[in-house]
Amino acid sequence: MKIAIIIPMAEEREYYLEHFQLEAKERIGAVEFEHFTHGSNDIYLGLSGIGKVQAAMALTSLLATTKIDLIFLTGSAGSLQENVRVNDLVVADAFAYHDVNAVNAGPYVIGQIPQEPAIYSLANDYREQFVSFLHDEQIAFQSGLIVTGDTFVSTNALKEAIKANFPTALGVEMEGAAMAQVASHFAVPLIGLRAISDNGDDNADFDFDQFVRRVGKTAAQTISKFLDTD
Ligand code: ADE
């Protein structure tokens, strides 16, 4: 299988470079990908940079030129729920934009880009396999909606405003819905695994700086272990 792993930040990528044997670096469109063969899999590791456009650009570059069977989006996220804590793993069952409002442009809900779905569901067989693997390995995780926007959420007020629109969302980050949008147009399955680095509140900037590397490693170890089973 050809598998893409897209990561926004270098701090969240370090573990992969230690764990896999680098074979080649390849510039594909806008992004330099690291290429590994691991078991029967071909792995493309791409550092997208932060935010919706960076994520979309990285994934579009890859999917437009290379036949990919499965995409992982990973890295960190802020928590939106009390029972989702720093270092917890969240497997997205869907992504939505929290910073899109075209409600007055037609029959659209908050978060919905015109002529796009309100949320991007990630139901696919590979996600099921990944979730079964987590259960088998007794790796704790929560599963649910993750919301995306071009804002680092670092005030209680913004966190509450997002929760008012998306009361069930478990986490917030800056790339997931954009990746899910691109993946859906290319019809390639996506798994989103985020590790919580902060609570998206008034302490978020401090917590993020302190924990991003550690939780990025937690997410990377989890995906690497899954890929090791092949
Ligand atoms: N990624 C990690 N923490 C985040 C936050 N608080 N807001 C947006 N993206 C994040």
CSV table of C-alpha atoms and ligand atoms in Angstrom, one decimal:
chain,number,residue,atom,x,y,z
A,1,MET,CA,0.0,0.0,0.0
A,2,LYS,CA,1.0,3.6,-0.5
A,3,ILE,CA,0.4,5.5,2.7
A,4,ALA,CA,0.7,9.3,3.2
A,5,ILE,CA,1.4,10.7,6.7
A,6,ILE,CA,0.9,14.5,6.7
A,7,ILE,CA,2.1,16.4,9.8
A,8,PRO,CA,1.9,20.1,10.3
A,9,MET,CA,4.9,20.7,12.5
A,10,ALA,CA,8.5,19.5,12.7
A,11,GLU,CA,8.1,18.9,16.4
A,12,GLU,CA,5.3,16.4,15.7
A,13,ARG,CA,7.4,14.6,13.0
A,14,GLU,CA,10.6,13.8,14.8
A,15,TYR,CA,9.7,10.3,15.9
A,16,TYR,CA,9.1,9.1,12.4
A,17,LEU,CA,12.5,10.1,11.3
A,18,GLU,CA,14.0,8.1,14.1
A,19,HIS,CA,11.7,5.1,13.6
A,20,PHE,CA,11.8,4.6,9.8
A,21,GLN,CA,14.8,4.2,7.5
A,22,LEU,CA,14.9,7.2,5.2
A,23,GLU,CA,15.2,6.1,1.6
A,24,ALA,CA,14.7,9.3,-0.4
A,25,LYS,CA,13.6,12.8,-0.3
A,26,GLU,CA,11.3,13.8,-3.0
A,27,ARG,CA,9.8,17.2,-3.8
A,28,ILE,CA,6.3,16.7,-4.9
A,29,GLY,CA,4.5,19.9,-6.0
A,30,ALA,CA,4.8,22.3,-3.1
A,31,VAL,CA,6.1,20.0,-0.5
A,32,GLU,CA,9.2,17.9,0.2
A,33,PHE,CA,8.2,14.4,1.2
A,34,GLU,CA,10.4,11.8,2.9
A,35,HIS,CA,10.0,8.4,1.4
A,36,PHE,CA,10.3,5.1,3.3
A,37,THR,CA,9.6,1.5,2.6
A,38,HIS,CA,8.3,-0.3,5.7
A,39,GLY,CA,7.1,-3.9,5.5
A,40,SER,CA,4.9,-4.0,2.4
A,41,ASN,CA,4.1,-0.3,2.6
A,42,ASP,CA,5.4,2.7,0.8
A,43,ILE,CA,5.3,5.6,3.1
A,44,TYR,CA,5.3,9.3,2.1
A,45,LEU,CA,5.9,11.6,5.1
A,46,GLY,CA,5.1,15.2,4.4
A,47,LEU,CA,5.5,18.3,6.6
A,48,SER,CA,2.7,20.5,5.5
A,49,GLY,CA,3.1,23.5,7.7
A,50,ILE,CA,0.3,25.0,9.7
A,51,GLY,CA,-3.2,25.9,8.7
A,52,LYS,CA,-5.9,25.0,6.2
A,53,VAL,CA,-4.2,26.1,3.0
A,54,GLN,CA,-0.8,24.6,3.9
A,55,ALA,CA,-2.6,21.3,4.6
A,56,ALA,CA,-4.6,21.4,1.4
A,57,MET,CA,-1.6,22.3,-0.7
A,58,ALA,CA,0.5,19.4,0.7
A,59,LEU,CA,-2.2,16.8,0.2
A,60,THR,CA,-3.3,18.1,-3.2
A,61,SER,CA,0.4,18.1,-4.4
A,62,LEU,CA,0.7,14.4,-3.4
A,63,LEU,CA,-2.7,13.1,-4.6
A,64,ALA,CA,-2.5,14.9,-8.0
A,65,THR,CA,0.8,13.1,-8.8
A,66,THR,CA,0.9,9.8,-6.8
A,67,LYS,CA,-1.6,7.0,-6.3
A,68,ILE,CA,-2.1,7.0,-2.5
A,69,ASP,CA,-4.3,4.3,-0.8
A,70,LEU,CA,-4.5,5.8,2.7
A,71,ILE,CA,-3.8,9.1,4.3
A,72,PHE,CA,-2.9,9.8,8.0
A,73,LEU,CA,-3.3,13.3,9.3
A,74,THR,CA,-1.7,13.6,12.7
A,75,GLY,CA,-0.1,15.9,15.2
A,76,SER,CA,-1.6,17.8,18.1
A,77,ALA,CA,-5.0,19.4,19.0
A,78,GLY,CA,-6.5,21.5,21.7
A,79,SER,CA,-9.2,19.9,23.9
A,80,LEU,CA,-12.8,21.2,23.8
A,81,GLN,CA,-14.1,18.9,26.5
A,82,GLU,CA,-13.3,18.4,30.2
A,83,ASN,CA,-12.8,14.7,29.8
A,84,VAL,CA,-10.3,15.1,26.9
A,85,ARG,CA,-7.0,15.8,28.6
A,86,VAL,CA,-3.4,16.6,27.6
A,87,ASN,CA,-1.7,13.5,26.0
A,88,ASP,CA,-5.1,11.8,25.2
A,89,LEU,CA,-5.5,10.5,21.7
A,90,VAL,CA,-8.5,11.4,19.6
A,91,VAL,CA,-9.4,9.5,16.5
A,92,ALA,CA,-11.6,11.8,14.3
A,93,ASP,CA,-14.9,10.3,13.1
A,94,ALA,CA,-15.5,13.6,11.3
A,95,PHE,CA,-14.0,17.0,10.7
A,96,ALA,CA,-15.8,20.3,10.3
A,97,TYR,CA,-14.7,23.9,9.9
A,98,HIS,CA,-15.4,26.1,12.9
A,99,ASP,CA,-14.5,29.3,11.1
A,100,VAL,CA,-16.8,29.2,8.0
A,101,ASN,CA,-20.0,31.1,7.9
A,102,ALA,CA,-22.0,31.1,4.6
A,103,VAL,CA,-25.4,30.8,6.4
A,104,ASN,CA,-26.8,33.9,4.6
A,105,ALA,CA,-25.6,32.6,1.2
A,106,GLY,CA,-28.1,29.8,1.0
A,107,PRO,CA,-29.4,26.8,2.9
A,108,TYR,CA,-26.1,26.2,4.7
A,109,VAL,CA,-25.2,25.6,8.3
A,110,ILE,CA,-22.4,27.2,10.3
A,111,GLY,CA,-19.1,25.5,9.2
A,112,GLN,CA,-20.4,24.6,5.8
A,113,ILE,CA,-18.6,25.8,2.6
A,114,PRO,CA,-21.3,26.3,-0.1
A,115,GLN,CA,-21.8,23.2,-2.1
A,116,GLU,CA,-19.7,21.1,0.3
A,117,PRO,CA,-21.0,18.9,3.1
A,118,ALA,CA,-21.6,20.4,6.6
A,119,ILE,CA,-19.1,17.9,8.1
A,120,TYR,CA,-16.7,15.5,6.5
A,121,SER,CA,-17.4,12.0,7.8
A,122,LEU,CA,-14.3,9.7,7.9
A,123,ALA,CA,-16.1,6.4,7.9
A,124,ASN,CA,-13.9,3.9,6.0
A,125,ASP,CA,-12.6,0.3,6.4
A,126,TYR,CA,-9.0,1.4,7.2
A,127,ARG,CA,-10.3,3.6,10.0
A,128,GLU,CA,-12.2,0.5,11.4
A,129,GLN,CA,-8.9,-1.5,11.2
A,130,PHE,CA,-7.0,1.2,13.0
A,131,VAL,CA,-9.7,1.5,15.7
A,132,SER,CA,-9.6,-2.4,16.1
A,133,PHE,CA,-5.8,-2.2,16.4
A,134,LEU,CA,-6.1,0.4,19.2
A,135,HIS,CA,-8.6,-1.8,21.1
A,136,ASP,CA,-6.4,-4.9,20.6
A,137,GLU,CA,-3.3,-3.1,21.9
A,138,GLN,CA,-5.3,-1.5,24.7
A,139,ILE,CA,-4.3,2.0,23.6
A,140,ALA,CA,-6.8,4.4,25.1
A,141,PHE,CA,-8.5,6.9,22.8
A,142,GLN,CA,-11.7,8.8,22.2
A,143,SER,CA,-13.5,9.1,18.9
A,144,GLY,CA,-15.6,12.0,17.7
A,145,LEU,CA,-15.8,15.3,15.9
A,146,ILE,CA,-12.7,17.5,15.5
A,147,VAL,CA,-13.1,21.1,14.3
A,148,THR,CA,-10.7,23.1,12.2
A,149,GLY,CA,-9.9,26.7,11.7
A,150,ASP,CA,-7.1,29.1,10.9
A,151,THR,CA,-6.8,30.2,14.5
A,152,PHE,CA,-4.8,28.9,17.4
A,153,VAL,CA,-7.5,28.8,20.0
A,154,SER,CA,-6.0,30.3,23.2
A,155,THR,CA,-8.8,32.1,25.1
A,156,ASN,CA,-11.7,30.7,27.1
A,157,ALA,CA,-14.0,33.1,25.2
A,158,LEU,CA,-13.1,31.7,21.8
A,159,LYS,CA,-13.2,28.2,23.1
A,160,GLU,CA,-16.8,28.7,24.4
A,161,ALA,CA,-17.8,30.4,21.1
A,162,ILE,CA,-16.7,27.4,19.1
A,163,LYS,CA,-18.4,25.0,21.6
A,164,ALA,CA,-21.6,26.9,21.2
A,165,ASN,CA,-21.6,26.0,17.5
A,166,PHE,CA,-20.1,22.5,17.9
A,167,PRO,CA,-21.1,21.3,21.4
A,168,THR,CA,-20.0,17.7,20.8
A,169,ALA,CA,-16.5,18.5,19.3
A,170,LEU,CA,-13.7,16.8,21.2
A,171,GLY,CA,-10.8,18.9,19.8
A,172,VAL,CA,-9.8,21.8,17.7
A,173,GLU,CA,-6.8,22.1,15.3
A,174,MET,CA,-5.9,23.9,12.1
A,175,GLU,CA,-5.7,21.4,9.3
A,176,GLY,CA,-8.2,18.4,9.6
A,177,ALA,CA,-11.2,19.6,7.7
A,178,ALA,CA,-9.1,21.0,4.9
A,179,MET,CA,-7.4,17.6,4.5
A,180,ALA,CA,-10.7,15.8,4.7
A,181,GLN,CA,-12.1,18.1,2.0
A,182,VAL,CA,-9.2,17.4,-0.3
A,183,ALA,CA,-9.3,13.6,0.5
A,184,SER,CA,-13.0,13.4,-0.2
A,185,HIS,CA,-12.6,15.0,-3.6
A,186,PHE,CA,-9.9,12.6,-4.5
A,187,ALA,CA,-11.9,9.7,-2.9
A,188,VAL,CA,-8.9,8.6,-0.8
A,189,PRO,CA,-9.6,7.3,2.8
A,190,LEU,CA,-8.3,9.5,5.6
A,191,ILE,CA,-7.5,8.6,9.2
A,192,GLY,CA,-7.2,11.6,11.6
A,193,LEU,CA,-5.3,10.9,14.9
A,194,ARG,CA,-4.6,13.9,17.1
A,195,ALA,CA,-2.9,14.0,20.5
A,196,ILE,CA,-4.1,16.7,22.9
A,197,SER,CA,-1.4,19.3,23.7
A,198,ASP,CA,-3.6,21.9,25.5
A,199,ASN,CA,-7.1,22.9,26.4
A,200,GLY,CA,-7.7,25.7,23.9
A,201,ASP,CA,-8.1,28.1,26.8
A,202,ASP,CA,-6.3,31.0,28.3
A,203,ASN,CA,-3.3,28.7,29.1
A,204,ALA,CA,-3.2,27.1,25.7
A,205,ASP,CA,-0.1,28.9,24.4
A,206,PHE,CA,1.9,28.0,27.4
A,207,ASP,CA,0.7,24.4,27.5
A,208,PHE,CA,1.1,23.9,23.7
A,209,ASP,CA,4.8,25.0,23.9
A,210,GLN,CA,5.4,22.7,26.8
A,211,PHE,CA,3.6,19.6,25.4
A,212,VAL,CA,3.6,19.7,21.6
A,213,ARG,CA,6.7,17.6,21.2
A,214,ARG,CA,5.7,15.0,23.8
A,215,VAL,CA,2.2,14.5,22.5
A,216,GLY,CA,3.4,14.6,18.9
A,217,LYS,CA,5.6,11.6,19.8
A,218,THR,CA,2.6,9.8,21.4
A,219,ALA,CA,0.6,10.1,18.1
A,220,ALA,CA,3.6,9.2,16.0
A,221,GLN,CA,4.4,6.1,18.1
A,222,THR,CA,0.8,5.0,17.8
A,223,ILE,CA,0.7,5.3,14.0
A,224,SER,CA,4.2,3.7,13.7
A,225,LYS,CA,3.1,0.7,15.8
A,226,PHE,CA,0.1,0.3,13.6
A,227,LEU,CA,2.3,0.3,10.5
A,228,ASP,CA,4.7,-2.1,12.2
A,229,THR,CA,1.9,-4.7,12.4
A,230,ASP,CA,1.9,-5.0,8.6
B,1,ADE,N1,-3.4,22.6,17.8
B,1,ADE,C1,-3.0,22.3,19.1
B,1,ADE,N2,-3.6,23.1,20.0
B,1,ADE,C2,-4.4,23.9,19.3
B,1,ADE,C3,-5.2,25.0,19.6
B,1,ADE,N3,-5.4,25.3,20.9
B,1,ADE,N4,-5.9,25.7,18.6
B,1,ADE,C4,-5.7,25.3,17.3
B,1,ADE,N5,-4.9,24.3,17.0
B,1,ADE,C5,-4.2,23.6,17.9
